[in-house]
mmCIF file of C-alpha atoms in Angstrom:
data_model
loop_
_atom_site.group_PDB
_atom_site.id
_atom_site.type_symbol
_atom_site.label_atom_id
_atom_site.label_comp_id
_atom_site.label_asym_id
_atom_site.label_seq_id
_atom_site.Cartn_x
_atom_site.Cartn_y
_atom_site.Cartn_z
ATOM 1 C CA UNK N 1479 12.562 111.022 63.201
ATOM 2 C CA UNK N 1480 14.582 113.557 61.194
ATOM 3 C CA UNK N 1481 17.634 112.829 63.379
ATOM 4 C CA UNK N 1482 17.304 109.082 62.755
ATOM 5 C CA UNK N 1483 17.037 109.672 59.005
ATOM 6 C CA UNK N 1484 20.176 111.820 59.013
ATOM 7 C CA UNK N 1485 22.051 109.162 60.978
ATOM 8 C CA UNK N 1486 20.956 106.435 58.581
ATOM 9 C CA UNK N 1487 22.025 108.569 55.625
ATOM 10 C CA UNK N 1488 25.430 109.180 57.180
ATOM 11 C CA UNK N 1489 25.857 105.471 57.837
ATOM 12 C CA UNK N 1490 24.990 104.753 54.210
ATOM 13 C CA UNK N 1491 27.577 107.265 52.958
ATOM 14 C CA UNK N 1492 30.215 105.853 55.280
ATOM 15 C CA UNK N 1493 29.517 102.342 54.090
ATOM 16 C CA UNK N 1494 29.819 103.451 50.455
ATOM 17 C CA UNK N 1495 33.099 105.159 51.215
ATOM 18 C CA UNK N 1496 34.421 102.046 52.907
ATOM 19 C CA UNK N 1497 33.490 99.869 49.938
ATOM 20 C CA UNK N 1498 35.122 102.284 47.498
ATOM 21 C CA UNK N 1499 38.274 102.469 49.544
ATOM 22 C CA UNK N 1500 38.350 98.696 49.873
ATOM 23 C CA UNK N 1501 37.896 98.335 46.117
ATOM 24 C CA UNK N 1502 40.755 100.751 45.456
ATOM 25 C CA UNK N 1503 43.139 98.836 47.687
ATOM 26 C CA UNK N 1504 42.114 95.577 46.085
ATOM 27 C CA UNK N 1505 42.714 97.037 42.623
ATOM 28 C CA UNK N 1506 46.152 98.282 43.644
ATOM 29 C CA UNK N 1507 47.067 94.823 44.923
ATOM 30 C CA UNK N 1508 45.630 92.745 42.085
ATOM 31 C CA UNK N 1509 46.563 95.043 39.202
ATOM 32 C CA UNK N 1510 50.220 95.443 40.181
ATOM 33 C CA UNK N 1511 51.226 92.132 38.633
ATOM 34 C CA UNK N 1512 53.977 91.060 36.307
ATOM 35 C CA UNK N 1513 53.485 92.336 32.762
ATOM 36 C CA UNK N 1514 53.972 89.597 30.161
ATOM 37 C CA UNK N 1515 52.862 91.257 26.931
ATOM 38 C CA UNK N 1516 54.886 92.625 24.028
ATOM 39 C CA UNK N 1517 57.476 95.365 24.551
ATOM 40 C CA UNK N 1518 58.689 98.162 22.300
ATOM 41 C CA UNK N 1519 62.123 99.625 23.020
ATOM 42 C CA UNK N 1520 62.115 103.184 21.702
ATOM 43 C CA UNK N 1521 65.791 103.794 22.416
ATOM 44 C CA UNK N 1522 68.611 101.471 21.440
ATOM 45 C CA UNK N 1523 71.844 101.639 19.444
ATOM 46 C CA UNK N 1524 73.936 99.718 16.973
ATOM 47 C CA UNK N 1525 77.566 100.691 16.503
ATOM 48 C CA UNK N 1526 80.070 100.093 13.756
ATOM 49 C CA UNK N 1527 83.841 99.622 13.957
ATOM 50 C CA UNK N 1528 84.483 103.380 13.995
ATOM 51 C CA UNK N 1529 82.487 104.033 17.173
ATOM 52 C CA UNK N 1530 84.178 105.660 20.133
ATOM 53 C CA UNK N 1531 82.515 103.038 22.328
ATOM 54 C CA UNK N 1532 84.855 100.402 20.923
ATOM 55 C CA UNK N 1533 87.341 101.282 23.620
ATOM 56 C CA UNK N 1534 84.781 100.159 26.211
ATOM 57 C CA UNK N 1535 84.414 96.665 24.751
ATOM 58 C CA UNK N 1536 85.254 93.921 27.214
ATOM 59 C CA UNK N 1537 85.840 96.422 30.001
ATOM 60 C CA UNK N 1538 83.999 96.910 33.272
ATOM 61 C CA UNK N 1539 82.267 100.166 34.131
ATOM 62 C CA UNK N 1540 81.138 100.980 37.669
ATOM 63 C CA UNK N 1541 78.353 103.527 37.937
ATOM 64 C CA UNK N 1542 79.292 105.992 40.721
ATOM 65 C CA UNK N 1543 75.597 106.685 41.467
ATOM 66 C CA UNK N 1544 74.612 103.082 42.134
ATOM 67 C CA UNK N 1545 77.992 101.321 42.517
ATOM 68 C CA UNK N 1546 76.763 98.690 40.070
ATOM 69 C CA UNK N 1547 79.304 97.279 37.657
ATOM 70 C CA UNK N 1548 78.524 96.571 34.016
ATOM 71 C CA UNK N 1549 80.813 94.538 31.790
ATOM 72 C CA UNK N 1550 80.665 95.537 28.142
ATOM 73 C CA UNK N 1551 80.292 92.932 25.432
ATOM 74 C CA UNK N 1552 83.549 91.628 23.984
ATOM 75 C CA UNK N 1553 82.755 92.958 20.511
ATOM 76 C CA UNK N 1554 80.078 94.895 18.648
ATOM 77 C CA UNK N 1555 78.949 91.630 17.106
ATOM 78 C CA UNK N 1556 78.555 90.136 20.577
ATOM 79 C CA UNK N 1557 76.649 93.232 21.751
ATOM 80 C CA UNK N 1558 74.225 92.801 18.839
ATOM 81 C CA UNK N 1559 73.736 89.077 19.389
ATOM 82 C CA UNK N 1560 73.270 89.394 23.148
ATOM 83 C CA UNK N 1561 70.836 92.274 22.720
ATOM 84 C CA UNK N 1562 68.707 90.361 20.224
ATOM 85 C CA UNK N 1563 68.728 87.294 22.466
ATOM 86 C CA UNK N 1564 67.488 89.305 25.452
ATOM 87 C CA UNK N 1565 64.868 90.953 23.248
ATOM 88 C CA UNK N 1566 63.518 87.544 22.259
ATOM 89 C CA UNK N 1567 63.512 86.369 25.877
ATOM 90 C CA UNK N 1568 61.425 89.351 27.021
ATOM 91 C CA UNK N 1569 59.045 89.707 24.058
ATOM 92 C CA UNK N 1570 60.626 92.888 22.696
ATOM 93 C CA UNK N 1571 58.905 92.945 19.305
ATOM 94 C CA UNK N 1572 60.111 96.323 18.016
ATOM 95 C CA UNK N 1573 63.102 98.521 18.777
ATOM 96 C CA UNK N 1574 64.114 101.957 17.537
ATOM 97 C CA UNK N 1575 67.797 101.372 16.891
ATOM 98 C CA UNK N 1576 70.168 104.198 16.116
ATOM 99 C CA UNK N 1577 72.157 103.099 13.030
ATOM 100 C CA UNK N 1578 69.719 100.202 12.909
ATOM 101 C CA UNK N 1579 70.704 99.460 9.313
ATOM 102 C CA UNK N 1580 73.591 97.517 10.875
ATOM 103 C CA UNK N 1581 71.098 95.046 12.399
ATOM 104 C CA UNK N 1582 68.374 94.749 9.782
ATOM 105 C CA UNK N 1583 69.840 91.625 8.183
ATOM 106 C CA UNK N 1584 69.567 89.720 11.474
ATOM 107 C CA UNK N 1585 66.300 91.256 12.692
ATOM 108 C CA UNK N 1586 64.391 92.936 9.845
ATOM 109 C CA UNK N 1587 60.984 92.685 11.543
ATOM 110 C CA UNK N 1588 62.241 94.025 14.868
ATOM 111 C CA UNK N 1589 64.399 97.006 13.926
ATOM 112 C CA UNK N 1590 63.028 100.479 13.330
ATOM 113 C CA UNK N 1591 65.961 102.352 11.821
ATOM 114 C CA UNK N 1592 66.960 105.625 13.412
ATOM 115 C CA UNK N 1593 69.528 108.097 12.119
ATOM 116 C CA UNK N 1594 70.131 111.584 13.344
ATOM 117 C CA UNK N 1595 72.176 114.724 13.406
ATOM 118 C CA UNK N 1596 75.334 113.004 12.195
ATOM 119 C CA UNK N 1597 73.814 112.795 8.688
ATOM 120 C CA UNK N 1598 72.993 115.581 6.267
ATOM 121 C CA UNK N 1599 69.403 116.519 5.437
ATOM 122 C CA UNK N 1600 69.792 115.212 1.885
ATOM 123 C CA UNK N 1601 71.165 111.898 3.091
ATOM 124 C CA UNK N 1602 68.337 111.484 5.608
ATOM 125 C CA UNK N 1603 65.745 112.280 2.950
ATOM 126 C CA UNK N 1604 67.326 109.712 0.621
ATOM 127 C CA UNK N 1605 67.343 107.061 3.370
ATOM 128 C CA UNK N 1606 63.688 107.681 4.078
ATOM 129 C CA UNK N 1607 62.693 107.440 0.426
ATOM 130 C CA UNK N 1608 64.540 104.110 0.274
ATOM 131 C CA UNK N 1609 62.578 102.805 3.261
ATOM 132 C CA UNK N 1610 65.637 102.884 5.505
ATOM 133 C CA UNK N 1611 64.627 105.559 8.009
ATOM 134 C CA UNK N 1612 61.684 105.287 10.402
ATOM 135 C CA UNK N 1613 62.775 107.703 13.148
ATOM 136 C CA UNK N 1614 64.897 110.823 12.965
ATOM 137 C CA UNK N 1615 67.060 110.100 15.935
ATOM 138 C CA UNK N 1616 68.856 110.040 18.123
ATOM 139 C CA UNK N 1617 69.327 113.765 17.576
ATOM 140 C CA UNK N 1618 71.800 114.875 20.223
ATOM 141 C CA UNK N 1619 73.583 118.130 19.343
ATOM 142 C CA UNK N 1620 73.911 118.953 23.040
ATOM 143 C CA UNK N 1621 77.148 116.956 23.034
ATOM 144 C CA UNK N 1622 78.529 119.759 20.871
ATOM 145 C CA UNK N 1623 76.986 122.444 23.062
ATOM 146 C CA UNK N 1624 74.264 123.195 20.491
ATOM 147 C CA UNK N 1625 70.801 124.135 21.751
ATOM 148 C CA UNK N 1626 67.601 122.998 19.994
ATOM 149 C CA UNK N 1627 66.860 126.653 19.199
ATOM 150 C CA UNK N 1628 70.090 127.001 17.206
ATOM 151 C CA UNK N 1629 69.412 127.759 13.550
ATOM 152 C CA UNK N 1630 71.473 124.683 12.629
ATOM 153 C CA UNK N 1631 68.728 122.481 14.074
ATOM 154 C CA UNK N 1632 65.770 124.001 12.211
ATOM 155 C CA UNK N 1633 66.251 121.880 9.044
ATOM 156 C CA UNK N 1634 66.095 118.662 11.098
ATOM 157 C CA UNK N 1635 62.873 119.646 12.820
ATOM 158 C CA UNK N 1636 61.457 120.764 9.474
ATOM 159 C CA UNK N 1637 62.406 117.427 7.915
ATOM 160 C CA UNK N 1638 60.675 115.463 10.650
ATOM 161 C CA UNK N 1639 57.491 117.471 10.086
ATOM 162 C CA UNK N 1640 57.794 117.172 6.303
ATOM 163 C CA UNK N 1641 58.296 113.399 6.330
ATOM 164 C CA UNK N 1642 55.837 112.894 9.197
ATOM 165 C CA UNK N 1643 58.243 110.656 11.059
ATOM 166 C CA UNK N 1644 59.089 111.069 14.742
ATOM 167 C CA UNK N 1645 62.156 112.954 15.853
ATOM 168 C CA UNK N 1646 63.831 111.520 18.947
ATOM 169 C CA UNK N 1647 65.529 114.421 20.683
ATOM 170 C CA UNK N 1648 68.147 114.119 23.414
ATOM 171 C CA UNK N 1649 68.380 116.958 25.924
ATOM 172 C CA UNK N 1650 70.195 115.437 28.907
ATOM 173 C CA UNK N 1651 72.016 113.569 30.556
ATOM 174 C CA UNK N 1652 75.306 114.459 28.953
ATOM 175 C CA UNK N 1653 76.866 111.026 28.947
ATOM 176 C CA UNK N 1654 77.724 109.167 32.171
ATOM 177 C CA UNK N 1655 77.967 110.978 35.514
ATOM 178 C CA UNK N 1656 80.698 113.583 35.196
ATOM 179 C CA UNK N 1657 80.894 112.978 31.452
ATOM 180 C CA UNK N 1658 81.593 116.603 30.595
ATOM 181 C CA UNK N 1659 84.972 116.317 32.333
ATOM 182 C CA UNK N 1660 86.366 113.465 30.269
ATOM 183 C CA UNK N 1661 84.171 112.601 27.277
ATOM 184 C CA UNK N 1662 81.808 115.430 26.317
ATOM 185 C CA UNK N 1663 83.426 118.749 27.290
ATOM 186 C CA UNK N 1664 80.843 120.868 25.456
ATOM 187 C CA UNK N 1665 77.818 119.595 27.394
ATOM 188 C CA UNK N 1666 76.258 121.679 30.152
ATOM 189 C CA UNK N 1667 73.544 120.555 32.528
ATOM 190 C CA UNK N 1668 71.625 123.821 32.185
ATOM 191 C CA UNK N 1669 71.229 123.141 28.450
ATOM 192 C CA UNK N 1670 68.988 120.162 29.217
ATOM 193 C CA UNK N 1671 65.922 122.135 30.300
ATOM 194 C CA UNK N 1672 62.869 120.876 28.353
ATOM 195 C CA UNK N 1673 61.083 124.227 28.184
ATOM 196 C CA UNK N 1674 63.639 125.495 25.684
ATOM 197 C CA UNK N 1675 61.742 123.327 23.152
ATOM 198 C CA UNK N 1676 58.647 125.555 23.273
ATOM 199 C CA UNK N 1677 59.281 127.792 20.264
ATOM 200 C CA UNK N 1678 60.411 124.787 18.221
ATOM 201 C CA UNK N 1679 57.075 123.099 18.977
ATOM 202 C CA UNK N 1680 54.903 126.151 18.383
ATOM 203 C CA UNK N 1681 56.517 126.601 14.974
ATOM 204 C CA UNK N 1682 55.793 122.962 14.027
ATOM 205 C CA UNK N 1683 52.524 121.833 15.607
ATOM 206 C CA UNK N 1684 52.338 118.754 13.340
ATOM 207 C CA UNK N 1685 55.804 117.473 14.234
ATOM 208 C CA UNK N 1686 55.919 114.139 16.050
ATOM 209 C CA UNK N 1687 58.543 114.282 18.791
ATOM 210 C CA UNK N 1688 59.664 112.406 21.836
ATOM 211 C CA UNK N 1689 62.166 113.594 24.395
ATOM 212 C CA UNK N 1690 64.726 110.960 25.219
ATOM 213 C CA UNK N 1691 65.440 110.227 28.878
ATOM 214 C CA UNK N 1692 62.138 111.991 29.647
ATOM 215 C CA UNK N 1693 63.870 115.313 30.245
ATOM 216 C CA UNK N 1694 65.464 114.120 33.493
ATOM 217 C CA UNK N 1695 66.185 115.731 35.923
ATOM 218 C CA UNK N 1696 63.858 118.610 35.023
ATOM 219 C CA UNK N 1697 60.592 117.049 36.168
ATOM 220 C CA UNK N 1698 58.610 120.268 36.558
ATOM 221 C CA UNK N 1699 59.809 121.582 33.189
ATOM 222 C CA UNK N 1700 58.882 118.284 31.556
ATOM 223 C CA UNK N 1701 55.412 118.337 33.070
ATOM 224 C CA UNK N 1702 54.906 121.904 31.886
ATOM 225 C CA UNK N 1703 56.050 121.040 28.357
ATOM 226 C CA UNK N 1704 53.803 117.966 28.130
ATOM 227 C CA UNK N 1705 50.843 119.914 29.527
ATOM 228 C CA UNK N 1706 51.241 122.693 26.973
ATOM 229 C CA UNK N 1707 52.087 120.506 23.970
ATOM 230 C CA UNK N 1708 50.009 117.364 23.590
ATOM 231 C CA UNK N 1709 52.215 116.054 20.768
ATOM 232 C CA UNK N 1710 55.188 115.563 23.113
ATOM 233 C CA UNK N 1711 55.996 112.006 24.227
ATOM 234 C CA UNK N 1712 58.995 110.789 26.231
ATOM 235 C CA UNK N 1713 61.092 107.670 26.585
ATOM 236 C CA UNK N 1714 62.699 106.570 29.843
ATOM 237 C CA UNK N 1715 65.916 105.165 28.375
ATOM 238 C CA UNK N 1716 69.078 105.151 30.508
ATOM 239 C CA UNK N 1717 67.448 106.794 33.532
ATOM 240 C CA UNK N 1718 65.764 103.459 34.283
ATOM 241 C CA UNK N 1719 69.086 101.716 34.853
ATOM 242 C CA UNK N 1720 71.706 104.437 35.301
ATOM 243 C CA UNK N 1721 69.911 106.232 38.142
ATOM 244 C CA UNK N 1722 69.266 104.803 41.595
ATOM 245 C CA UNK N 1723 65.935 102.993 41.443
ATOM 246 C CA UNK N 1724 64.306 105.314 43.996
ATOM 247 C CA UNK N 1725 65.191 108.378 41.921
ATOM 248 C CA UNK N 1726 63.897 106.848 38.707
ATOM 249 C CA UNK N 1727 60.644 105.801 40.371
ATOM 250 C CA UNK N 1728 60.250 109.284 41.870
ATOM 251 C CA UNK N 1729 60.647 110.871 38.443
ATOM 252 C CA UNK N 1730 58.400 108.369 36.675
ATOM 253 C CA UNK N 1731 55.712 108.658 39.343
ATOM 254 C CA UNK N 1732 55.804 112.437 38.970
ATOM 255 C CA UNK N 1733 54.960 112.161 35.275
ATOM 256 C CA UNK N 1734 52.303 109.496 35.840
ATOM 257 C CA UNK N 1735 50.663 111.356 38.722
ATOM 258 C CA UNK N 1736 50.525 114.477 36.552
ATOM 259 C CA UNK N 1737 48.408 112.563 34.033
ATOM 260 C CA UNK N 1738 50.989 111.800 31.344
ATOM 261 C CA UNK N 1739 50.977 108.005 31.627
ATOM 262 C CA UNK N 1740 49.660 107.668 28.058
ATOM 263 C CA UNK N 1741 52.698 109.460 26.602
ATOM 264 C CA UNK N 1742 55.523 107.651 28.387
ATOM 265 C CA UNK N 1743 57.366 105.027 26.317
ATOM 266 C CA UNK N 1744 59.787 102.330 27.367
ATOM 267 C CA UNK N 1745 63.381 102.607 26.240
ATOM 268 C CA UNK N 1746 66.747 101.325 27.409
ATOM 269 C CA UNK N 1747 69.478 103.268 25.605
ATOM 270 C CA UNK N 1748 71.416 100.024 25.284
ATOM 271 C CA UNK N 1749 74.899 100.664 23.996
ATOM 272 C CA UNK N 1750 77.462 97.961 24.732
ATOM 273 C CA UNK N 1751 76.025 96.691 28.016
ATOM 274 C CA UNK N 1752 73.202 94.293 27.051
ATOM 275 C CA UNK N 1753 72.518 93.444 30.701
ATOM 276 C CA UNK N 1754 71.070 96.940 31.037
ATOM 277 C CA UNK N 1755 67.987 95.775 29.099
ATOM 278 C CA UNK N 1756 66.793 93.406 31.806
ATOM 279 C CA UNK N 1757 67.490 95.989 34.490
ATOM 280 C CA UNK N 1758 65.460 98.576 32.576
ATOM 281 C CA UNK N 1759 62.548 96.152 32.207
ATOM 282 C CA UNK N 1760 62.654 95.331 35.907
ATOM 283 C CA UNK N 1761 62.586 99.038 36.765
ATOM 284 C CA UNK N 1762 59.069 99.199 35.324
ATOM 285 C CA UNK N 1763 57.959 95.804 36.625
ATOM 286 C CA UNK N 1764 58.973 96.776 40.173
ATOM 287 C CA UNK N 1765 57.161 100.142 40.141
ATOM 288 C CA UNK N 1766 54.435 99.331 42.678
ATOM 289 C CA UNK N 1767 52.636 102.616 41.948
ATOM 290 C CA UNK N 1768 51.826 101.438 38.392
ATOM 291 C CA UNK N 1769 48.769 99.372 37.560
ATOM 292 C CA UNK N 1770 49.045 96.546 35.064
ATOM 293 C CA UNK N 1771 47.297 98.752 32.500
ATOM 294 C CA UNK N 1772 49.833 101.540 33.052
ATOM 295 C CA UNK N 1773 52.702 99.083 32.623
ATOM 296 C CA UNK N 1774 51.142 97.862 29.385
ATOM 297 C CA UNK N 1775 50.909 101.451 28.178
ATOM 298 C CA UNK N 1776 54.556 102.190 28.965
ATOM 299 C CA UNK N 1777 55.900 98.894 27.652
ATOM 300 C CA UNK N 1778 53.847 98.752 24.444
ATOM 301 C CA UNK N 1779 50.579 100.632 23.878
ATOM 302 C CA UNK N 1780 51.899 104.197 23.920
ATOM 303 C CA UNK N 1781 54.697 103.501 21.433
ATOM 304 C CA UNK N 1782 52.408 101.472 19.151
ATOM 305 C CA UNK N 1783 50.009 104.424 19.028
ATOM 306 C CA UNK N 1784 52.819 106.970 18.631
ATOM 307 C CA UNK N 1785 54.313 105.009 15.722
ATOM 308 C CA UNK N 1786 50.870 104.502 14.133
ATOM 309 C CA UNK N 1787 51.193 100.728 14.016
ATOM 310 C CA UNK N 1788 48.292 99.140 12.127
ATOM 311 C CA UNK N 1789 45.907 96.993 14.132
ATOM 312 C CA UNK N 1790 47.067 93.883 12.265
ATOM 313 C CA UNK N 1791 50.652 94.424 13.444
ATOM 314 C CA UNK N 1792 49.536 95.039 17.026
ATOM 315 C CA UNK N 1793 47.589 91.788 17.022
ATOM 316 C CA UNK N 1794 50.611 89.904 15.679
ATOM 317 C CA UNK N 1795 52.762 91.351 18.445
ATOM 318 C CA UNK N 1796 50.267 90.328 21.110
ATOM 319 C CA UNK N 1797 50.033 86.838 19.661
ATOM 320 C CA UNK N 1798 53.815 86.523 19.689
ATOM 321 C CA UNK N 1799 53.901 87.481 23.359
ATOM 322 C CA UNK N 1800 51.158 84.975 24.230
ATOM 323 C CA UNK N 1801 52.944 82.256 22.304
ATOM 324 C CA UNK N 1802 56.177 82.735 24.245
ATOM 325 C CA UNK N 1803 54.651 82.682 27.737
#
């Protein structure tokens, strides 16, 4: 009798396991659908007539990693208009735009203005007091070979903590593949390691910060930094269209599998190639290891929480997305 009872118990456990496994598979299939809600782009750029990117306008660029060719907009005005058009098409309701003051007349509700290291502390403080600075970024001194631990950077981190606005910090990549050889001679790959941020973070535990490009390619460093410092978020700009899709998905999956899916934010790093926006969106849509909830977090929820959007604004954004589908 005891043997029969044990066998029945084992059969019961096996049946439970089968149901659970079946349910998991079903969830993976049904939840990996196309996300249609609102999107926040935490990494974009506007450029004026003095930008060095002007020489790229109207020209084709072929990425040596993917062999994909991108044709730059014919003018900065065209880049702006095409970007805003694609944003409307894909329900991008907010975007952190470096030098976003150049776009606020056309899209005042969409643009979150970012300015960074190219401005003095006094100028940044004045812009913030005038309501013309929502994010301190992109801060990218690595192009000058300056590490985040350099004493020159301390006032910028201090300002972000003082004003309680996020600082968007760029570690790596250093421009396009091979960029140090023709565009950014002071950059070094070794300077992109995320763990060099530790002392900066310990000194400013209230500072809101996100690491642009998610600290690629230093996955293990990035996981260690996010584990140790719960205030650290990341955006996935540029790596979601500049890298081969398999590499980007490998890196993204590494962060998600490590438990950091609630601190990953969508970004594009659109410069003068507006077509990169749709490719970046598709890189998340095609990630079959993400559930629909995880896609919603990356595309919208995480950034809305990080930026402290009021519930009324979030509801407006969700209504906009529903109204356009």
